[in-house]
PDB file of C-alpha atoms (C1' of nucleotides) in Angstrom:
ATOM      1  CA  MET A 273       4.354  23.924  15.663  1.00 70.00           C
ATOM      2  CA  MET A 274       7.161  21.636  16.424  1.00 79.00           C
ATOM      3  CA  ILE A 275       8.183  18.906  13.761  1.00 88.00           C
ATOM      4  CA  LYS A 276       9.859  15.823  15.298  1.00 90.00           C
ATOM      5  CA  PRO A 277      12.314  13.954  13.191  1.00 89.00           C
ATOM      6  CA  ASP A 278      10.218  10.726  13.749  1.00 93.00           C
ATOM      7  CA  VAL A 279       7.505  11.848  11.301  1.00 97.00           C
ATOM      8  CA  LEU A 280      10.112  10.925   8.614  1.00 97.00           C
ATOM      9  CA  LYS A 281       9.443   7.153   9.448  1.00 96.00           C
ATOM     10  CA  SER A 282       6.277   7.621   7.340  1.00 98.00           C
ATOM     11  CA  LEU A 283       8.693   7.739   4.317  1.00 98.00           C
ATOM     12  CA  ASP A 284       9.525   3.947   5.139  1.00 94.00           C
ATOM     13  CA  SER A 285       6.355   2.634   6.635  1.00 96.00           C
ATOM     14  CA  GLY A 286       4.889   0.962   3.543  1.00 97.00           C
ATOM     15  CA  GLN A 287       2.794   3.661   2.077  1.00 98.00           C
ATOM     16  CA  CYS A 288       5.331   5.171  -0.162  1.00 97.00           C
ATOM     17  CA  PHE A 289       7.928   3.208  -1.942  1.00 98.00           C
ATOM     18  CA  ARG A 290      10.448   5.867  -3.252  1.00 98.00           C
ATOM     19  CA  PHE A 291      12.582   6.490  -0.147  1.00 98.00           C
ATOM     20  CA  LYS A 292      15.378   4.704   1.170  1.00 97.00           C
ATOM     21  CA  GLU A 293      16.584   5.082   4.953  1.00 96.00           C
ATOM     22  CA  THR A 294      20.145   5.053   5.757  1.00 95.00           C
ATOM     23  CA  ASN A 295      21.243   5.842   9.481  1.00 94.00           C
ATOM     24  CA  GLY A 296      18.164   7.966   9.624  1.00 94.00           C
ATOM     25  CA  VAL A 297      18.748   9.843   6.606  1.00 97.00           C
ATOM     26  CA  TYR A 298      15.979   9.395   4.145  1.00 97.00           C
ATOM     27  CA  LYS A 299      16.372   9.875   0.539  1.00 98.00           C
ATOM     28  CA  GLY A 300      14.033   9.641  -2.302  1.00 98.00           C
ATOM     29  CA  VAL A 301      11.681  11.173  -4.712  1.00 98.00           C
ATOM     30  CA  ILE A 302       8.290  13.164  -4.368  1.00 98.00           C
ATOM     31  CA  GLY A 303       6.878  14.036  -7.674  1.00 97.00           C
ATOM     32  CA  ASP A 304       9.920  15.290  -9.678  1.00 97.00           C
ATOM     33  CA  LYS A 305      12.290  16.063  -7.098  1.00 97.00           C
ATOM     34  CA  VAL A 306      14.844  14.353  -4.948  1.00 98.00           C
ATOM     35  CA  TYR A 307      14.645  14.843  -1.312  1.00 98.00           C
ATOM     36  CA  THR A 308      17.353  13.890   1.490  1.00 98.00           C
ATOM     37  CA  LEU A 309      15.607  14.474   4.697  1.00 98.00           C
ATOM     38  CA  SER A 310      16.870  13.879   8.145  1.00 97.00           C
ATOM     39  CA  SER A 311      16.803  15.420  11.820  1.00 96.00           C
ATOM     40  CA  GLU A 312      19.359  17.789  10.413  1.00 95.00           C
ATOM     41  CA  ASN A 313      16.726  19.510   7.968  1.00 95.00           C
ATOM     42  CA  ILE A 314      13.474  18.474   9.542  1.00 95.00           C
ATOM     43  CA  ASN A 315      12.163  21.987   9.513  1.00 94.00           C
ATOM     44  CA  GLU A 316      12.309  22.191   5.766  1.00 94.00           C
ATOM     45  CA  ILE A 317       9.149  20.315   5.959  1.00 95.00           C
ATOM     46  CA  LYS A 318       7.487  23.307   7.326  1.00 95.00           C
ATOM     47  CA  SER A 319       8.684  25.697   5.163  1.00 95.00           C
ATOM     48  CA  ASP A 320       8.628  23.908   1.800  1.00 97.00           C
ATOM     49  CA  LYS A 321       5.009  23.923   0.260  1.00 97.00           C
ATOM     50  CA  VAL A 322       5.581  20.293  -1.391  1.00 98.00           C
ATOM     51  CA  LEU A 323       6.531  18.822   1.885  1.00 98.00           C
ATOM     52  CA  TYR A 324       4.197  20.440   4.099  1.00 97.00           C
ATOM     53  CA  ASN A 325       1.122  19.137   1.936  1.00 98.00           C
ATOM     54  CA  PHE A 326       3.022  15.751   1.489  1.00 98.00           C
ATOM     55  CA  PHE A 327       3.100  15.020   5.084  1.00 98.00           C
ATOM     56  CA  ASP A 328      -0.340  16.346   5.740  1.00 97.00           C
ATOM     57  CA  LEU A 329       0.815  18.903   8.399  1.00 96.00           C
ATOM     58  CA  ASP A 330      -2.574  20.752   8.352  1.00 96.00           C
ATOM     59  CA  ARG A 331      -4.013  17.820  10.203  1.00 97.00           C
ATOM     60  CA  ASP A 332      -3.803  17.906  14.150  1.00 96.00           C
ATOM     61  CA  TYR A 333      -2.367  14.493  14.718  1.00 97.00           C
ATOM     62  CA  ASN A 334      -1.681  15.157  18.402  1.00 96.00           C
ATOM     63  CA  LYS A 335      -5.382  15.158  19.143  1.00 97.00           C
ATOM     64  CA  ILE A 336      -6.189  12.228  17.087  1.00 98.00           C
ATOM     65  CA  LYS A 337      -3.478  10.225  18.631  1.00 98.00           C
ATOM     66  CA  GLU A 338      -4.658  11.153  21.896  1.00 98.00           C
ATOM     67  CA  TYR A 339      -8.294   9.828  20.969  1.00 98.00           C
ATOM     68  CA  LEU A 340      -6.925   6.696  19.463  1.00 98.00           C
ATOM     69  CA  SER A 341      -4.827   5.715  22.282  1.00 98.00           C
ATOM     70  CA  SER A 342      -7.841   5.822  24.650  1.00 98.00           C
ATOM     71  CA  ILE A 343      -9.517   3.266  22.514  1.00 98.00           C
ATOM     72  CA  HIS A 344      -7.254   0.211  23.120  1.00 97.00           C
ATOM     73  CA  PRO A 345      -4.215  -0.397  24.958  1.00 98.00           C
ATOM     74  CA  VAL A 346      -2.392  -2.264  21.928  1.00 97.00           C
ATOM     75  CA  LEU A 347      -3.087   0.817  19.792  1.00 98.00           C
ATOM     76  CA  LYS A 348      -1.879   3.182  22.444  1.00 98.00           C
ATOM     77  CA  LYS A 349       1.414   1.036  22.649  1.00 98.00           C
ATOM     78  CA  CYS A 350       1.907   1.349  18.781  1.00 97.00           C
ATOM     79  CA  ILE A 351       1.270   5.184  18.934  1.00 97.00           C
ATOM     80  CA  GLU A 352       3.633   5.651  22.104  1.00 96.00           C
ATOM     81  CA  THR A 353       6.350   3.699  20.108  1.00 94.00           C
ATOM     82  CA  GLU A 354       5.625   5.054  16.395  1.00 89.00           C
ATOM     83  CA  GLY A 355       4.025   8.236  17.223  1.00 87.00           C
ATOM     84  CA  GLY A 356       5.480  10.143  14.209  1.00 94.00           C
ATOM     85  CA  ILE A 357       3.717   8.432  11.485  1.00 96.00           C
ATOM     86  CA  ARG A 358       1.379  10.349   9.263  1.00 98.00           C
ATOM     87  CA  ILE A 359      -0.820   9.611   6.438  1.00 98.00           C
ATOM     88  CA  LEU A 360       1.093  11.082   3.452  1.00 98.00           C
ATOM     89  CA  LYS A 361      -0.726  12.632   0.472  1.00 98.00           C
ATOM     90  CA  GLN A 362       0.719  11.013  -2.445  1.00 98.00           C
ATOM     91  CA  ASP A 363       0.126  11.395  -6.257  1.00 98.00           C
ATOM     92  CA  LYS A 364      -2.704   9.635  -7.343  1.00 98.00           C
ATOM     93  CA  GLU A 365      -1.673   7.812 -10.337  1.00 98.00           C
ATOM     94  CA  GLU A 366       1.534   6.644  -8.818  1.00 98.00           C
ATOM     95  CA  THR A 367      -0.170   5.397  -5.835  1.00 98.00           C
ATOM     96  CA  LEU A 368      -2.431   3.750  -8.031  1.00 98.00           C
ATOM     97  CA  PHE A 369       0.210   1.740  -9.986  1.00 98.00           C
ATOM     98  CA  SER A 370       2.241   1.181  -6.871  1.00 98.00           C
ATOM     99  CA  PHE A 371      -0.282  -0.810  -5.034  1.00 98.00           C
ATOM    100  CA  ILE A 372      -1.216  -2.818  -7.870  1.00 98.00           C
ATOM    101  CA  LEU A 373       2.410  -3.749  -7.630  1.00 98.00           C
ATOM    102  CA  SER A 374       2.222  -4.510  -3.943  1.00 98.00           C
ATOM    103  CA  SER A 375      -0.156  -7.642  -4.435  1.00 98.00           C
ATOM    104  CA  CYS A 376       1.292 -10.595  -2.982  1.00 97.00           C
ATOM    105  CA  ASN A 377       4.884  -8.831  -3.026  1.00 98.00           C
ATOM    106  CA  ASN A 378       7.073  -7.525  -0.171  1.00 97.00           C
ATOM    107  CA  ILE A 379       8.125  -3.944   0.335  1.00 98.00           C
ATOM    108  CA  THR A 380      11.720  -4.562  -0.668  1.00 98.00           C
ATOM    109  CA  ARG A 381      10.758  -6.030  -4.020  1.00 98.00           C
ATOM    110  CA  ILE A 382       7.998  -3.585  -4.786  1.00 98.00           C
ATOM    111  CA  LYS A 383      10.541  -0.739  -4.289  1.00 98.00           C
ATOM    112  CA  GLY A 384      12.862  -2.246  -6.776  1.00 98.00           C
ATOM    113  CA  ILE A 385      10.415  -2.900  -9.234  1.00 98.00           C
ATOM    114  CA  ILE A 386       9.442   0.653  -8.959  1.00 98.00           C
ATOM    115  CA  GLN A 387      12.727   1.861  -9.491  1.00 98.00           C
ATOM    116  CA  ARG A 388      13.329  -0.150 -12.493  1.00 98.00           C
ATOM    117  CA  LEU A 389      10.145   1.299 -14.017  1.00 98.00           C
ATOM    118  CA  CYS A 390      11.241   4.659 -13.350  1.00 98.00           C
ATOM    119  CA  SER A 391      14.526   4.141 -15.206  1.00 98.00           C
ATOM    120  CA  THR A 392      12.935   2.094 -18.050  1.00 98.00           C
ATOM    121  CA  PHE A 393      10.000   4.279 -18.798  1.00 98.00           C
ATOM    122  CA  SER A 394      11.056   7.817 -17.415  1.00 98.00           C
ATOM    123  CA  ASP A 395      14.262   9.693 -16.204  1.00 98.00           C
ATOM    124  CA  GLY A 396      14.851   7.445 -13.187  1.00 97.00           C
ATOM    125  CA  ILE A 397      13.242  10.031 -10.929  1.00 98.00           C
ATOM    126  CA  LYS A 398       9.529  10.806 -11.919  1.00 98.00           C
ATOM    127  CA  PHE A 399       7.111   7.883 -11.973  1.00 98.00           C
ATOM    128  CA  PRO A 400       6.394   6.860 -15.696  1.00 98.00           C
ATOM    129  CA  SER A 401       2.987   8.269 -17.107  1.00 98.00           C
ATOM    130  CA  ALA A 402       0.150   6.073 -17.936  1.00 98.00           C
ATOM    131  CA  SER A 403       0.464   6.955 -21.471  1.00 98.00           C
ATOM    132  CA  VAL A 404       4.024   5.777 -21.613  1.00 98.00           C
ATOM    133  CA  LEU A 405       3.149   2.696 -19.887  1.00 98.00           C
ATOM    134  CA  SER A 406       0.245   1.951 -21.959  1.00 98.00           C
ATOM    135  CA  LEU A 407       2.610   1.599 -24.885  1.00 98.00           C
ATOM    136  CA  THR A 408       4.942  -0.930 -23.366  1.00 98.00           C
ATOM    137  CA  THR A 409       4.152  -4.806 -23.559  1.00 98.00           C
ATOM    138  CA  VAL A 410       3.624  -7.732 -21.061  1.00 98.00           C
ATOM    139  CA  ASP A 411       6.946  -9.049 -22.005  1.00 97.00           C
ATOM    140  CA  LYS A 412       8.712  -5.971 -21.328  1.00 98.00           C
ATOM    141  CA  LEU A 413       7.107  -5.482 -17.946  1.00 98.00           C
ATOM    142  CA  ASN A 414       7.830  -9.235 -17.296  1.00 98.00           C
ATOM    143  CA  SER A 415      11.612  -8.533 -17.896  1.00 98.00           C
ATOM    144  CA  LEU A 416      11.543  -6.099 -15.054  1.00 98.00           C
ATOM    145  CA  GLY A 417      10.162  -8.680 -12.568  1.00 98.00           C
ATOM    146  CA  LEU A 418       6.565  -7.693 -12.457  1.00 98.00           C
ATOM    147  CA  GLY A 419       5.332 -11.232 -12.657  1.00 98.00           C
ATOM    148  CA  PHE A 420       1.701 -11.718 -12.886  1.00 98.00           C
ATOM    149  CA  ARG A 421       1.329  -8.224 -12.245  1.00 98.00           C
ATOM    150  CA  SER A 422       2.342  -6.944 -15.687  1.00 98.00           C
ATOM    151  CA  GLU A 423      -1.137  -7.459 -17.119  1.00 98.00           C
ATOM    152  CA  TYR A 424      -2.603  -5.433 -14.377  1.00 98.00           C
ATOM    153  CA  ILE A 425      -0.209  -2.623 -15.017  1.00 98.00           C
ATOM    154  CA  LEU A 426      -0.957  -2.371 -18.668  1.00 98.00           C
ATOM    155  CA  ASP A 427      -4.755  -2.770 -17.986  1.00 98.00           C
ATOM    156  CA  ALA A 428      -4.423   0.252 -15.719  1.00 98.00           C
ATOM    157  CA  ALA A 429      -2.268   2.172 -18.080  1.00 98.00           C
ATOM    158  CA  ARG A 430      -4.680   1.771 -20.922  1.00 98.00           C
ATOM    159  CA  LYS A 431      -7.841   2.772 -18.958  1.00 98.00           C
ATOM    160  CA  ILE A 432      -6.221   5.894 -17.440  1.00 98.00           C
ATOM    161  CA  ASP A 433      -4.634   7.063 -20.606  1.00 98.00           C
ATOM    162  CA  SER A 434      -7.828   6.639 -22.778  1.00 98.00           C
ATOM    163  CA  GLY A 435      -9.652   8.405 -19.839  1.00 98.00           C
ATOM    164  CA  LYS A 436     -11.981   5.530 -19.472  1.00 98.00           C
ATOM    165  CA  ILE A 437     -10.820   5.887 -15.677  1.00 98.00           C
ATOM    166  CA  ASP A 438     -10.326   9.457 -14.468  1.00 98.00           C
ATOM    167  CA  LEU A 439      -8.619   9.766 -11.150  1.00 98.00           C
ATOM    168  CA  THR A 440      -9.829  13.272 -10.681  1.00 98.00           C
ATOM    169  CA  ARG A 441     -13.503  11.990 -10.755  1.00 98.00           C
ATOM    170  CA  VAL A 442     -12.906   9.973  -7.622  1.00 98.00           C
ATOM    171  CA  ASP A 443     -12.581  13.428  -5.675  1.00 98.00           C
ATOM    172  CA  LYS A 444     -16.184  13.806  -5.821  1.00 98.00           C
ATOM    173  CA  MET A 445     -17.020  10.348  -4.738  1.00 98.00           C
ATOM    174  CA  ASP A 446     -17.616   8.855  -1.251  1.00 98.00           C
ATOM    175  CA  ASN A 447     -15.401   6.027  -0.195  1.00 98.00           C
ATOM    176  CA  ASP A 448     -17.795   3.046  -1.438  1.00 97.00           C
ATOM    177  CA  GLU A 449     -18.277   4.741  -4.928  1.00 98.00           C
ATOM    178  CA  GLY A 450     -14.266   5.435  -5.248  1.00 98.00           C
ATOM    179  CA  ARG A 451     -13.649   1.749  -4.316  1.00 98.00           C
ATOM    180  CA  CYS A 452     -15.902   0.537  -6.714  1.00 97.00           C
ATOM    181  CA  TYR A 453     -14.610   2.570  -9.506  1.00 98.00           C
ATOM    182  CA  PHE A 454     -11.130   1.668  -8.771  1.00 98.00           C
ATOM    183  CA  LYS A 455     -12.201  -2.162  -9.149  1.00 98.00           C
ATOM    184  CA  ASN A 456     -12.926  -1.507 -12.855  1.00 98.00           C
ATOM    185  CA  ILE A 457      -9.280  -1.827 -13.161  1.00 98.00           C
ATOM    186  CA  ASN A 458      -7.807  -5.555 -13.302  1.00 98.00           C
ATOM    187  CA  GLY A 459      -5.562  -6.212 -10.198  1.00 98.00           C
ATOM    188  CA  ILE A 460      -7.458  -3.855  -8.073  1.00 98.00           C
ATOM    189  CA  GLY A 461      -9.814  -5.307  -5.287  1.00 98.00           C
ATOM    190  CA  ASP A 462     -10.780  -4.010  -2.057  1.00 98.00           C
ATOM    191  CA  LYS A 463      -7.499  -3.750  -0.075  1.00 98.00           C
ATOM    192  CA  VAL A 464      -5.732  -2.162  -2.907  1.00 98.00           C
ATOM    193  CA  ALA A 465      -8.346   0.411  -3.644  1.00 98.00           C
ATOM    194  CA  ASP A 466      -8.273   1.317   0.119  1.00 98.00           C
ATOM    195  CA  CYS A 467      -4.610   2.043   0.058  1.00 98.00           C
ATOM    196  CA  ILE A 468      -5.239   4.321  -2.811  1.00 98.00           C
ATOM    197  CA  LEU A 469      -7.924   6.160  -1.007  1.00 98.00           C
ATOM    198  CA  LEU A 470      -6.178   6.333   2.186  1.00 98.00           C
ATOM    199  CA  PHE A 471      -2.556   7.263   0.665  1.00 98.00           C
ATOM    200  CA  ALA A 472      -3.681   9.458  -2.626  1.00 98.00           C
ATOM    201  CA  TYR A 473      -6.932  10.790  -1.427  1.00 98.00           C
ATOM    202  CA  ASN A 474      -6.390  11.378   2.234  1.00 98.00           C
ATOM    203  CA  ARG A 475      -9.603   9.148   3.176  1.00 98.00           C
ATOM    204  CA  VAL A 476      -8.395   8.479   6.872  1.00 98.00           C
ATOM    205  CA  ASP A 477     -11.561   6.709   7.404  1.00 98.00           C
ATOM    206  CA  VAL A 478     -10.926   3.671   5.195  1.00 98.00           C
ATOM    207  CA  PHE A 479      -9.159   0.704   6.690  1.00 98.00           C
ATOM    208  CA  PRO A 480      -6.970  -1.579   4.460  1.00 98.00           C
ATOM    209  CA  LYS A 481      -6.759  -4.903   5.700  1.00 97.00           C
ATOM    210  CA  ASP A 482      -3.469  -6.642   4.589  1.00 97.00           C
ATOM    211  CA  VAL A 483      -2.270  -9.884   6.180  1.00 96.00           C
ATOM    212  CA  HIS A 484      -0.649  -8.058   8.887  1.00 97.00           C
ATOM    213  CA  ILE A 485      -3.783  -5.975   9.744  1.00 97.00           C
ATOM    214  CA  LYS A 486      -5.806  -9.175   9.731  1.00 96.00           C
ATOM    215  CA  ARG A 487      -3.551 -11.041  11.992  1.00 96.00           C
ATOM    216  CA  ILE A 488      -3.485  -8.247  14.411  1.00 97.00           C
ATOM    217  CA  MET A 489      -7.474  -7.768  14.508  1.00 96.00           C
ATOM    218  CA  SER A 490      -7.514 -11.597  15.059  1.00 95.00           C
ATOM    219  CA  GLU A 491      -4.945 -11.552  17.925  1.00 95.00           C
ATOM    220  CA  TYR A 492      -5.584  -8.632  19.583  1.00 96.00           C
ATOM    221  CA  PHE A 493      -9.102  -6.960  18.963  1.00 96.00           C
ATOM    222  CA  ASN A 494     -11.190 -10.419  18.613  1.00 95.00           C
ATOM    223  CA  ASN A 495     -12.029  -9.342  15.059  1.00 94.00           C
ATOM    224  CA  GLU A 496     -13.862  -6.421  15.912  1.00 95.00           C
ATOM    225  CA  SER A 497     -14.974  -4.048  13.245  1.00 96.00           C
ATOM    226  CA  GLU A 498     -12.673  -1.463  12.337  1.00 97.00           C
ATOM    227  CA  LYS A 499     -15.666   1.043  13.306  1.00 97.00           C
ATOM    228  CA  ILE A 500     -13.893   1.092  16.852  1.00 97.00           C
ATOM    229  CA  PHE A 501     -11.248   3.588  15.435  1.00 98.00           C
ATOM    230  CA  SER A 502     -13.984   5.756  13.602  1.00 98.00           C
ATOM    231  CA  PRO A 503     -13.580   8.222  12.083  1.00 98.00           C
ATOM    232  CA  TYR A 504      -9.676   7.781  11.992  1.00 98.00           C
ATOM    233  CA  GLN A 505      -9.813   3.857  10.888  1.00 98.00           C
ATOM    234  CA  GLY A 506      -6.872   4.798   8.383  1.00 98.00           C
ATOM    235  CA  ILE A 507      -4.599   6.257  10.924  1.00 98.00           C
ATOM    236  CA  ALA A 508      -5.149   3.534  13.524  1.00 98.00           C
ATOM    237  CA  GLN A 509      -4.171   0.982  10.578  1.00 98.00           C
ATOM    238  CA  GLN A 510      -1.088   2.696   9.737  1.00 98.00           C
ATOM    239  CA  PHE A 511       0.028   2.714  13.534  1.00 98.00           C
ATOM    240  CA  LEU A 512      -0.935  -1.203  13.649  1.00 98.00           C
ATOM    241  CA  PHE A 513       0.656  -1.931  10.322  1.00 98.00           C
ATOM    242  CA  TYR A 514       4.011  -0.123  10.938  1.00 97.00           C
ATOM    243  CA  SER A 515       4.282  -1.553  14.314  1.00 97.00           C
ATOM    244  CA  SER A 516       3.668  -5.204  12.849  1.00 97.00           C
ATOM    245  CA  ILE A 517       6.410  -4.709  10.186  1.00 96.00           C
ATOM    246  CA  LYS A 518       8.801  -3.471  12.888  1.00 96.00           C
ATOM    247  CA  ASN A 519       7.948  -6.426  15.121  1.00 94.00           C
ATOM    248  CA  ILE A 520       6.492  -4.389  17.893  1.00 94.00           C
ATOM    249  CA  ILE A 521       3.317  -6.382  17.945  1.00 94.00           C
TER     250      ILE A 521
ATOM    251  C1'  DT B  53      12.756 -27.427  -0.230  1.00 90.22           C
ATOM    252  C1'  DC B  54       9.269 -24.670   1.668  1.00 90.22           C
ATOM    253  C1'  DC B  55       7.124 -20.593   3.274  1.00 90.22           C
ATOM    254  C1'  DC B  56       5.950 -15.973   2.880  1.00 90.22           C
ATOM    255  C1'  DA B  57       5.400 -11.129   0.874  1.00 90.22           C
ATOM    256  C1'  DG B  58       0.486  -4.422   2.116  1.00 90.22           C
ATOM    257  C1'  DG B  59      -3.917  -9.715  -3.367  1.00 90.22           C
ATOM    258  C1'  DA B  60      -6.770 -10.423  -7.166  1.00 90.22           C
ATOM    259  C1'  DT B  61      -9.245 -13.461  -9.808  1.00 90.22           C
ATOM    260  C1'  DC B  62     -11.207 -17.762 -11.312  1.00 90.22           C
ATOM    261  C1'  DC B  63     -13.377 -21.938 -10.404  1.00 90.22           C
ATOM    262  C1'  DG B  64     -15.850 -25.572  -7.830  1.00 90.22           C
ATOM    263  C1'  DT B  65     -19.410 -25.956  -4.180  1.00 90.22           C
TER     264       DT B  65
ATOM    265  C1'  DA C  85     -21.351 -16.438  -0.139  1.00 90.22           C
ATOM    266  C1'  DC C  86     -17.039 -19.171   0.765  1.00 90.22           C
ATOM    267  C1'  DG C  87     -12.623 -21.934  -0.113  1.00 90.22           C
ATOM    268  C1'  DG C  88      -9.115 -23.153  -2.483  1.00 90.22           C
ATOM    269  C1'  DA C  89      -5.818 -23.105  -6.347  1.00 90.22           C
ATOM    270  C1'  DT C  90      -3.413 -20.324  -9.350  1.00 90.22           C
ATOM    271  C1'  DC C  91      -0.626 -16.322 -10.600  1.00 90.22           C
ATOM    272  C1'  DA C  92       5.533 -14.893 -11.031  1.00 90.22           C
ATOM    273  C1'  DT C  93       9.437 -13.782  -8.115  1.00 90.22           C
ATOM    274  C1'  DG C  94      13.061 -13.230  -5.009  1.00 90.22           C
ATOM    275  C1'  DG C  95      14.620 -13.674   0.025  1.00 90.22           C
ATOM    276  C1'  DG C  96      14.524 -16.080   4.338  1.00 90.22           C
TER     277       DG C  96
END
DNA sequence: TCCCAGGATCCGT
DNA sequence: ACGGATCATGGG
């Protein structure tokens, strides 16, 4: 299988917040390791076990893109322009915390907050554990710029650390059950829950509706249901979202 | 100065 | 069920 360099766009598509792109070179963290990826070493993605899983290489995106392109011309345009985007398979805990932080926030600032959390509560690379975060204070989190999300992060950390919320249990739940389960944490509503299901549990049939997606569905799809993209709502969503933040649609 | 950012929550109606 | 106000912060 050929891996094209544009899969790296996935790292800067708003689903993960640990990578920075400079002239086509993507540097950032997966798990406890720093990666520097570009067209030069793109084939490492195939041979490295972590990367292979992270980029969801087992899934045949060509077939899915062909199918989605047949559904609507706008989606077809997004896929033709940004065809490399994949749904990453990210760490569950990190994704949960990260998307709590995404609430009413912008991607640049989310990345900054996460970097400060990693530096303050970990080694600057690994995402801090729930148990470490559960021991901090709202004031401390406020000092890192979390704003009103500080209490949400603390609530999530405590519930995960205490075992009240067990992220492995969601593996056995369907989407509705998982969404409902996540919403037991303050600061998680439908949209954030859907992002966690899509970007950490690889539930490609969920469709997080943020401000961009709402605009696009209203502007181009006459507010039709996302079911028109079934069973790949999540993948369609990511093409539309990325195209929106890149000002293509 | 105002508006917006991968929202959630609370409070009227 | 639905709409609006509010939450804290930085960038345009």
